[in-house]
Amino acid sequence: MTPIVKRPGLDDTDVSFYRPISNLTVLSKLLERFVVRQLMTYLSLSSFDLLPSSQSGHSTQTAVLRVLSDILLAADRGDVSALVILEMTAAFDIVSHSILLQRLESTFGICDTVHRWFQSYMSGRKQHVRRGSARSYYLVCGVPQGSV
């Protein structure tokens, strides 16, 4: 694990402001990329409509330009626009494994072998951040960071 400060400006002497980044092997990274590709294909071909074409596979820059374009077009038409921005930098720090696994099964139909794979990937992990002799608490939620 490599500790990385969650966002610039936080106190870098406080270990609770660090995120553990997994240093995965090449094989693990390849496996994760394969799983992501399969899952994205499954979700895009299903009737879940989770990933609008404007978001799927595009960079943050492209998404920002798309939003700006949509707002400008609405203004040109005389429409009123509102933009709500959520700060999501720590969103994956609070993901409950049990809720995520339950939602994968009940909402998206991911069950049997695939569900067990996700469960084994997230469960039974103990991660913490260590800087010198200081150590953070063990993470009891969240998903492994630093991979796909």
JSON list of N, CA, C and O in Angstrom, two decimals, residues 99-143:
[
{"chain": "A", "resi": 99, "resn": "ILE", "atom": "N", "xyz": [-23.84, -3.82, 1.53]},
{"chain": "A", "resi": 99, "resn": "ILE", "atom": "CA", "xyz": [-24.88, -3.14, 0.74]},
{"chain": "A", "resi": 99, "resn": "ILE", "atom": "C", "xyz": [-24.54, -3.20, -0.74]},
{"chain": "A", "resi": 99, "resn": "ILE", "atom": "O", "xyz": [-25.40, -3.48, -1.58]},
{"chain": "A", "resi": 100, "resn": "LEU", "atom": "N", "xyz": [-23.27, -2.96, -1.08]},
{"chain": "A", "resi": 100, "resn": "LEU", "atom": "CA", "xyz": [-22.87, -3.02, -2.48]},
{"chain": "A", "resi": 100, "resn": "LEU", "atom": "C", "xyz": [-23.11, -4.41, -3.07]},
{"chain": "A", "resi": 100, "resn": "LEU", "atom": "O", "xyz": [-23.66, -4.55, -4.15]},
{"chain": "A", "resi": 101, "resn": "LEU", "atom": "N", "xyz": [-22.73, -5.44, -2.34]},
{"chain": "A", "resi": 101, "resn": "LEU", "atom": "CA", "xyz": [-22.93, -6.81, -2.82]},
{"chain": "A", "resi": 101, "resn": "LEU", "atom": "C", "xyz": [-24.42, -7.13, -2.97]},
{"chain": "A", "resi": 101, "resn": "LEU", "atom": "O", "xyz": [-24.83, -7.76, -3.94]},
{"chain": "A", "resi": 102, "resn": "GLN", "atom": "N", "xyz": [-25.21, -6.67, -2.02]},
{"chain": "A", "resi": 102, "resn": "GLN", "atom": "CA", "xyz": [-26.66, -6.92, -2.08]},
{"chain": "A", "resi": 102, "resn": "GLN", "atom": "C", "xyz": [-27.25, -6.20, -3.29]},
{"chain": "A", "resi": 102, "resn": "GLN", "atom": "O", "xyz": [-28.07, -6.76, -4.01]},
{"chain": "A", "resi": 103, "resn": "ARG", "atom": "N", "xyz": [-26.82, -4.96, -3.57]},
{"chain": "A", "resi": 103, "resn": "ARG", "atom": "CA", "xyz": [-27.33, -4.21, -4.72]},
{"chain": "A", "resi": 103, "resn": "ARG", "atom": "C", "xyz": [-26.88, -4.83, -6.04]},
{"chain": "A", "resi": 103, "resn": "ARG", "atom": "O", "xyz": [-27.63, -4.84, -7.01]},
{"chain": "A", "resi": 104, "resn": "LEU", "atom": "N", "xyz": [-25.65, -5.34, -6.09]},
{"chain": "A", "resi": 104, "resn": "LEU", "atom": "CA", "xyz": [-25.19, -6.01, -7.31]},
{"chain": "A", "resi": 104, "resn": "LEU", "atom": "C", "xyz": [-26.11, -7.16, -7.66]},
{"chain": "A", "resi": 104, "resn": "LEU", "atom": "O", "xyz": [-26.43, -7.39, -8.83]},
{"chain": "A", "resi": 105, "resn": "GLU", "atom": "N", "xyz": [-26.55, -7.88, -6.64]},
{"chain": "A", "resi": 105, "resn": "GLU", "atom": "CA", "xyz": [-27.41, -9.04, -6.87]},
{"chain": "A", "resi": 105, "resn": "GLU", "atom": "C", "xyz": [-28.86, -8.63, -7.14]},
{"chain": "A", "resi": 105, "resn": "GLU", "atom": "O", "xyz": [-29.44, -9.02, -8.16]},
{"chain": "A", "resi": 106, "resn": "SER", "atom": "N", "xyz": [-29.44, -7.81, -6.25]},
{"chain": "A", "resi": 106, "resn": "SER", "atom": "CA", "xyz": [-30.87, -7.52, -6.37]},
{"chain": "A", "resi": 106, "resn": "SER", "atom": "C", "xyz": [-31.20, -6.56, -7.50]},
{"chain": "A", "resi": 106, "resn": "SER", "atom": "O", "xyz": [-32.22, -6.72, -8.16]},
{"chain": "A", "resi": 107, "resn": "THR", "atom": "N", "xyz": [-30.36, -5.59, -7.74]},
{"chain": "A", "resi": 107, "resn": "THR", "atom": "CA", "xyz": [-30.66, -4.57, -8.75]},
{"chain": "A", "resi": 107, "resn": "THR", "atom": "C", "xyz": [-30.13, -4.94, -10.12]},
{"chain": "A", "resi": 107, "resn": "THR", "atom": "O", "xyz": [-30.79, -4.71, -11.14]},
{"chain": "A", "resi": 108, "resn": "PHE", "atom": "N", "xyz": [-28.92, -5.52, -10.16]},
{"chain": "A", "resi": 108, "resn": "PHE", "atom": "CA", "xyz": [-28.27, -5.73, -11.45]},
{"chain": "A", "resi": 108, "resn": "PHE", "atom": "C", "xyz": [-28.19, -7.19, -11.86]},
{"chain": "A", "resi": 108, "resn": "PHE", "atom": "O", "xyz": [-27.63, -7.51, -12.91]},
{"chain": "A", "resi": 109, "resn": "GLY", "atom": "N", "xyz": [-28.72, -8.09, -11.04]},
{"chain": "A", "resi": 109, "resn": "GLY", "atom": "CA", "xyz": [-28.76, -9.50, -11.42]},
{"chain": "A", "resi": 109, "resn": "GLY", "atom": "C", "xyz": [-27.40, -10.18, -11.44]},
{"chain": "A", "resi": 109, "resn": "GLY", "atom": "O", "xyz": [-27.23, -11.21, -12.09]},
{"chain": "A", "resi": 110, "resn": "ILE", "atom": "N", "xyz": [-26.46, -9.64, -10.72]},
{"chain": "A", "resi": 110, "resn": "ILE", "atom": "CA", "xyz": [-25.13, -10.26, -10.67]},
{"chain": "A", "resi": 110, "resn": "ILE", "atom": "C", "xyz": [-25.14, -11.26, -9.52]},
{"chain": "A", "resi": 110, "resn": "ILE", "atom": "O", "xyz": [-25.25, -10.90, -8.36]},
{"chain": "A", "resi": 111, "resn": "CYS", "atom": "N", "xyz": [-25.07, -12.53, -9.87]},
{"chain": "A", "resi": 111, "resn": "CYS", "atom": "CA", "xyz": [-25.22, -13.58, -8.87]},
{"chain": "A", "resi": 111, "resn": "CYS", "atom": "C", "xyz": [-24.26, -14.74, -9.16]},
{"chain": "A", "resi": 111, "resn": "CYS", "atom": "O", "xyz": [-23.43, -14.66, -10.06]},
{"chain": "A", "resi": 112, "resn": "ASP", "atom": "N", "xyz": [-24.38, -15.76, -8.37]},
{"chain": "A", "resi": 112, "resn": "ASP", "atom": "CA", "xyz": [-23.60, -16.99, -8.52]},
{"chain": "A", "resi": 112, "resn": "ASP", "atom": "C", "xyz": [-22.10, -16.72, -8.52]},
{"chain": "A", "resi": 112, "resn": "ASP", "atom": "O", "xyz": [-21.60, -16.04, -7.64]},
{"chain": "A", "resi": 113, "resn": "THR", "atom": "N", "xyz": [-21.39, -17.24, -9.50]},
{"chain": "A", "resi": 113, "resn": "THR", "atom": "CA", "xyz": [-19.93, -17.16, -9.53]},
{"chain": "A", "resi": 113, "resn": "THR", "atom": "C", "xyz": [-19.42, -15.73, -9.57]},
{"chain": "A", "resi": 113, "resn": "THR", "atom": "O", "xyz": [-18.47, -15.38, -8.86]},
{"chain": "A", "resi": 114, "resn": "VAL", "atom": "N", "xyz": [-20.06, -14.89, -10.37]},
{"chain": "A", "resi": 114, "resn": "VAL", "atom": "CA", "xyz": [-19.62, -13.50, -10.48]},
{"chain": "A", "resi": 114, "resn": "VAL", "atom": "C", "xyz": [-19.81, -12.78, -9.16]},
{"chain": "A", "resi": 114, "resn": "VAL", "atom": "O", "xyz": [-18.93, -12.04, -8.69]},
{"chain": "A", "resi": 115, "resn": "HIS", "atom": "N", "xyz": [-20.94, -13.01, -8.52]},
{"chain": "A", "resi": 115, "resn": "HIS", "atom": "CA", "xyz": [-21.20, -12.38, -7.22]},
{"chain": "A", "resi": 115, "resn": "HIS", "atom": "C", "xyz": [-20.18, -12.85, -6.19]},
{"chain": "A", "resi": 115, "resn": "HIS", "atom": "O", "xyz": [-19.66, -12.05, -5.41]},
{"chain": "A", "resi": 116, "resn": "ARG", "atom": "N", "xyz": [-19.89, -14.13, -6.18]},
{"chain": "A", "resi": 116, "resn": "ARG", "atom": "CA", "xyz": [-18.89, -14.66, -5.23]},
{"chain": "A", "resi": 116, "resn": "ARG", "atom": "C", "xyz": [-17.51, -14.06, -5.51]},
{"chain": "A", "resi": 116, "resn": "ARG", "atom": "O", "xyz": [-16.74, -13.82, -4.58]},
{"chain": "A", "resi": 117, "resn": "TRP", "atom": "N", "xyz": [-17.18, -13.80, -6.79]},
{"chain": "A", "resi": 117, "resn": "TRP", "atom": "CA", "xyz": [-15.89, -13.18, -7.12]},
{"chain": "A", "resi": 117, "resn": "TRP", "atom": "C", "xyz": [-15.82, -11.78, -6.52]},
{"chain": "A", "resi": 117, "resn": "TRP", "atom": "O", "xyz": [-14.83, -11.42, -5.89]},
{"chain": "A", "resi": 118, "resn": "PHE", "atom": "N", "xyz": [-16.88, -10.98, -6.72]},
{"chain": "A", "resi": 118, "resn": "PHE", "atom": "CA", "xyz": [-16.90, -9.63, -6.14]},
{"chain": "A", "resi": 118, "resn": "PHE", "atom": "C", "xyz": [-16.82, -9.70, -4.62]},
{"chain": "A", "resi": 118, "resn": "PHE", "atom": "O", "xyz": [-16.13, -8.90, -3.99]},
{"chain": "A", "resi": 119, "resn": "GLN", "atom": "N", "xyz": [-17.52, -10.65, -4.05]},
{"chain": "A", "resi": 119, "resn": "GLN", "atom": "CA", "xyz": [-17.51, -10.79, -2.59]},
{"chain": "A", "resi": 119, "resn": "GLN", "atom": "C", "xyz": [-16.11, -11.12, -2.10]},
{"chain": "A", "resi": 119, "resn": "GLN", "atom": "O", "xyz": [-15.63, -10.52, -1.13]},
{"chain": "A", "resi": 120, "resn": "SER", "atom": "N", "xyz": [-15.43, -12.04, -2.76]},
{"chain": "A", "resi": 120, "resn": "SER", "atom": "CA", "xyz": [-14.07, -12.40, -2.32]},
{"chain": "A", "resi": 120, "resn": "SER", "atom": "C", "xyz": [-13.10, -11.25, -2.54]},
{"chain": "A", "resi": 120, "resn": "SER", "atom": "O", "xyz": [-12.14, -11.08, -1.80]},
{"chain": "A", "resi": 121, "resn": "TYR", "atom": "N", "xyz": [-13.36, -10.42, -3.55]},
{"chain": "A", "resi": 121, "resn": "TYR", "atom": "CA", "xyz": [-12.49, -9.28, -3.85]},
{"chain": "A", "resi": 121, "resn": "TYR", "atom": "C", "xyz": [-12.59, -8.22, -2.75]},
{"chain": "A", "resi": 121, "resn": "TYR", "atom": "O", "xyz": [-11.59, -7.62, -2.36]},
{"chain": "A", "resi": 122, "resn": "MET", "atom": "N", "xyz": [-13.80, -8.03, -2.22]},
{"chain": "A", "resi": 122, "resn": "MET", "atom": "CA", "xyz": [-14.00, -6.96, -1.23]},
{"chain": "A", "resi": 122, "resn": "MET", "atom": "C", "xyz": [-13.93, -7.42, 0.21]},
{"chain": "A", "resi": 122, "resn": "MET", "atom": "O", "xyz": [-13.65, -6.62, 1.09]},
{"chain": "A", "resi": 123, "resn": "SER", "atom": "N", "xyz": [-14.20, -8.67, 0.46]},
{"chain": "A", "resi": 123, "resn": "SER", "atom": "CA", "xyz": [-14.33, -9.13, 1.84]},
{"chain": "A", "resi": 123, "resn": "SER", "atom": "C", "xyz": [-13.01, -9.64, 2.40]},
{"chain": "A", "resi": 123, "resn": "SER", "atom": "O", "xyz": [-12.15, -10.11, 1.65]},
{"chain": "A", "resi": 124, "resn": "GLY", "atom": "N", "xyz": [-12.89, -9.56, 3.71]},
{"chain": "A", "resi": 124, "resn": "GLY", "atom": "CA", "xyz": [-11.72, -10.10, 4.39]},
{"chain": "A", "resi": 124, "resn": "GLY", "atom": "C", "xyz": [-10.44, -9.32, 4.17]},
{"chain": "A", "resi": 124, "resn": "GLY", "atom": "O", "xyz": [-9.36, -9.81, 4.45]},
{"chain": "A", "resi": 125, "resn": "ARG", "atom": "N", "xyz": [-10.55, -8.10, 3.68]},
{"chain": "A", "resi": 125, "resn": "ARG", "atom": "CA", "xyz": [-9.36, -7.28, 3.47]},
{"chain": "A", "resi": 125, "resn": "ARG", "atom": "C", "xyz": [-9.14, -6.40, 4.69]},
{"chain": "A", "resi": 125, "resn": "ARG", "atom": "O", "xyz": [-10.07, -5.86, 5.25]},
{"chain": "A", "resi": 126, "resn": "LYS", "atom": "N", "xyz": [-7.89, -6.26, 5.05]},
{"chain": "A", "resi": 126, "resn": "LYS", "atom": "CA", "xyz": [-7.53, -5.33, 6.11]},
{"chain": "A", "resi": 126, "resn": "LYS", "atom": "C", "xyz": [-6.54, -4.35, 5.51]},
{"chain": "A", "resi": 126, "resn": "LYS", "atom": "O", "xyz": [-5.45, -4.73, 5.09]},
{"chain": "A", "resi": 127, "resn": "GLN", "atom": "N", "xyz": [-6.97, -3.11, 5.42]},
{"chain": "A", "resi": 127, "resn": "GLN", "atom": "CA", "xyz": [-6.11, -2.07, 4.88]},
{"chain": "A", "resi": 127, "resn": "GLN", "atom": "C", "xyz": [-5.98, -0.96, 5.91]},
{"chain": "A", "resi": 127, "resn": "GLN", "atom": "O", "xyz": [-6.93, -0.65, 6.62]},
{"chain": "A", "resi": 128, "resn": "HIS", "atom": "N", "xyz": [-4.82, -0.39, 5.97]},
{"chain": "A", "resi": 128, "resn": "HIS", "atom": "CA", "xyz": [-4.61, 0.79, 6.78]},
{"chain": "A", "resi": 128, "resn": "HIS", "atom": "C", "xyz": [-3.47, 1.59, 6.16]},
{"chain": "A", "resi": 128, "resn": "HIS", "atom": "O", "xyz": [-2.76, 1.10, 5.29]},
{"chain": "A", "resi": 129, "resn": "VAL", "atom": "N", "xyz": [-3.34, 2.81, 6.63]},
{"chain": "A", "resi": 129, "resn": "VAL", "atom": "CA", "xyz": [-2.27, 3.67, 6.15]},
{"chain": "A", "resi": 129, "resn": "VAL", "atom": "C", "xyz": [-1.24, 3.79, 7.27]},
{"chain": "A", "resi": 129, "resn": "VAL", "atom": "O", "xyz": [-1.59, 4.00, 8.42]},
{"chain": "A", "resi": 130, "resn": "ARG", "atom": "N", "xyz": [0.02, 3.64, 6.89]},
{"chain": "A", "resi": 130, "resn": "ARG", "atom": "CA", "xyz": [1.09, 3.79, 7.87]},
{"chain": "A", "resi": 130, "resn": "ARG", "atom": "C", "xyz": [2.07, 4.82, 7.35]},
{"chain": "A", "resi": 130, "resn": "ARG", "atom": "O", "xyz": [2.51, 4.77, 6.21]},
{"chain": "A", "resi": 131, "resn": "ARG", "atom": "N", "xyz": [2.39, 5.77, 8.21]},
{"chain": "A", "resi": 131, "resn": "ARG", "atom": "CA", "xyz": [3.40, 6.76, 7.87]},
{"chain": "A", "resi": 131, "resn": "ARG", "atom": "C", "xyz": [4.35, 6.85, 9.06]},
{"chain": "A", "resi": 131, "resn": "ARG", "atom": "O", "xyz": [3.97, 7.33, 10.12]},
{"chain": "A", "resi": 132, "resn": "GLY", "atom": "N", "xyz": [5.55, 6.35, 8.86]},
{"chain": "A", "resi": 132, "resn": "GLY", "atom": "CA", "xyz": [6.48, 6.24, 9.98]},
{"chain": "A", "resi": 132, "resn": "GLY", "atom": "C", "xyz": [5.93, 5.27, 10.99]},
{"chain": "A", "resi": 132, "resn": "GLY", "atom": "O", "xyz": [5.54, 4.16, 10.66]},
{"chain": "A", "resi": 133, "resn": "SER", "atom": "N", "xyz": [5.82, 5.70, 12.23]},
{"chain": "A", "resi": 133, "resn": "SER", "atom": "CA", "xyz": [5.29, 4.81, 13.27]},
{"chain": "A", "resi": 133, "resn": "SER", "atom": "C", "xyz": [3.78, 5.01, 13.48]},
{"chain": "A", "resi": 133, "resn": "SER", "atom": "O", "xyz": [3.15, 4.25, 14.20]},
{"chain": "A", "resi": 134, "resn": "ALA", "atom": "N", "xyz": [3.20, 6.03, 12.86]},
{"chain": "A", "resi": 134, "resn": "ALA", "atom": "CA", "xyz": [1.76, 6.29, 13.00]},
{"chain": "A", "resi": 134, "resn": "ALA", "atom": "C", "xyz": [0.99, 5.41, 12.03]},
{"chain": "A", "resi": 134, "resn": "ALA", "atom": "O", "xyz": [1.41, 5.18, 10.90]},
{"chain": "A", "resi": 135, "resn": "ARG", "atom": "N", "xyz": [-0.13, 4.90, 12.50]},
{"chain": "A", "resi": 135, "resn": "ARG", "atom": "CA", "xyz": [-0.96, 4.03, 11.68]},
{"chain": "A", "resi": 135, "resn": "ARG", "atom": "C", "xyz": [-2.42, 4.42, 11.83]},
{"chain": "A", "resi": 135, "resn": "ARG", "atom": "O", "xyz": [-2.89, 4.69, 12.93]},
{"chain": "A", "resi": 136, "resn": "SER", "atom": "N", "xyz": [-3.14, 4.41, 10.72]},
{"chain": "A", "resi": 136, "resn": "SER", "atom": "CA", "xyz": [-4.56, 4.73, 10.77]},
{"chain": "A", "resi": 136, "resn": "SER", "atom": "C", "xyz": [-5.34, 3.52, 11.27]},
{"chain": "A", "resi": 136, "resn": "SER", "atom": "O", "xyz": [-4.80, 2.43, 11.43]},
{"chain": "A", "resi": 137, "resn": "TYR", "atom": "N", "xyz": [-6.62, 3.71, 11.47]},
{"chain": "A", "resi": 137, "resn": "TYR", "atom": "CA", "xyz": [-7.51, 2.61, 11.82]},
{"chain": "A", "resi": 137, "resn": "TYR", "atom": "C", "xyz": [-7.63, 1.68, 10.61]},
{"chain": "A", "resi": 137, "resn": "TYR", "atom": "O", "xyz": [-7.36, 2.06, 9.49]},
{"chain": "A", "resi": 138, "resn": "TYR", "atom": "N", "xyz": [-8.05, 0.45, 10.85]},
{"chain": "A", "resi": 138, "resn": "TYR", "atom": "CA", "xyz": [-8.31, -0.47, 9.74]},
{"chain": "A", "resi": 138, "resn": "TYR", "atom": "C", "xyz": [-9.57, -0.03, 9.02]},
{"chain": "A", "resi": 138, "resn": "TYR", "atom": "O", "xyz": [-10.54, 0.39, 9.64]},
{"chain": "A", "resi": 139, "resn": "LEU", "atom": "N", "xyz": [-9.54, -0.12, 7.72]},
{"chain": "A", "resi": 139, "resn": "LEU", "atom": "CA", "xyz": [-10.70, 0.26, 6.93]},
{"chain": "A", "resi": 139, "resn": "LEU", "atom": "C", "xyz": [-11.73, -0.86, 7.00]},
{"chain": "A", "resi": 139, "resn": "LEU", "atom": "O", "xyz": [-11.42, -2.01, 6.77]},
{"chain": "A", "resi": 140, "resn": "VAL", "atom": "N", "xyz": [-12.96, -0.48, 7.33]},
{"chain": "A", "resi": 140, "resn": "VAL", "atom": "CA", "xyz": [-14.03, -1.48, 7.42]},
{"chain": "A", "resi": 140, "resn": "VAL", "atom": "C", "xyz": [-15.04, -1.33, 6.29]},
{"chain": "A", "resi": 140, "resn": "VAL", "atom": "O", "xyz": [-15.99, -2.08, 6.19]},
{"chain": "A", "resi": 141, "resn": "CYS", "atom": "N", "xyz": [-14.85, -0.33, 5.48]},
{"chain": "A", "resi": 141, "resn": "CYS", "atom": "CA", "xyz": [-15.71, -0.11, 4.32]},
{"chain": "A", "resi": 141, "resn": "CYS", "atom": "C", "xyz": [-14.85, 0.47, 3.22]},
{"chain": "A", "resi": 141, "resn": "CYS", "atom": "O", "xyz": [-13.65, 0.64, 3.38]},
{"chain": "A", "resi": 142, "resn": "GLY", "atom": "N", "xyz": [-15.46, 0.77, 2.10]},
{"chain": "A", "resi": 142, "resn": "GLY", "atom": "CA", "xyz": [-14.69, 1.27, 0.96]},
{"chain": "A", "resi": 142, "resn": "GLY", "atom": "C", "xyz": [-14.29, 0.14, 0.04]},
{"chain": "A", "resi": 142, "resn": "GLY", "atom": "O", "xyz": [-14.49, -1.04, 0.35]},
{"chain": "A", "resi": 143, "resn": "VAL", "atom": "N", "xyz": [-13.76, 0.50, -1.09]},
{"chain": "A", "resi": 143, "resn": "VAL", "atom": "CA", "xyz": [-13.29, -0.48, -2.05]},
{"chain": "A", "resi": 143, "resn": "VAL", "atom": "C", "xyz": [-11.81, -0.25, -2.29]},
{"chain": "A", "resi": 143, "resn": "VAL", "atom": "O", "xyz": [-11.31, 0.85, -2.11]}
]
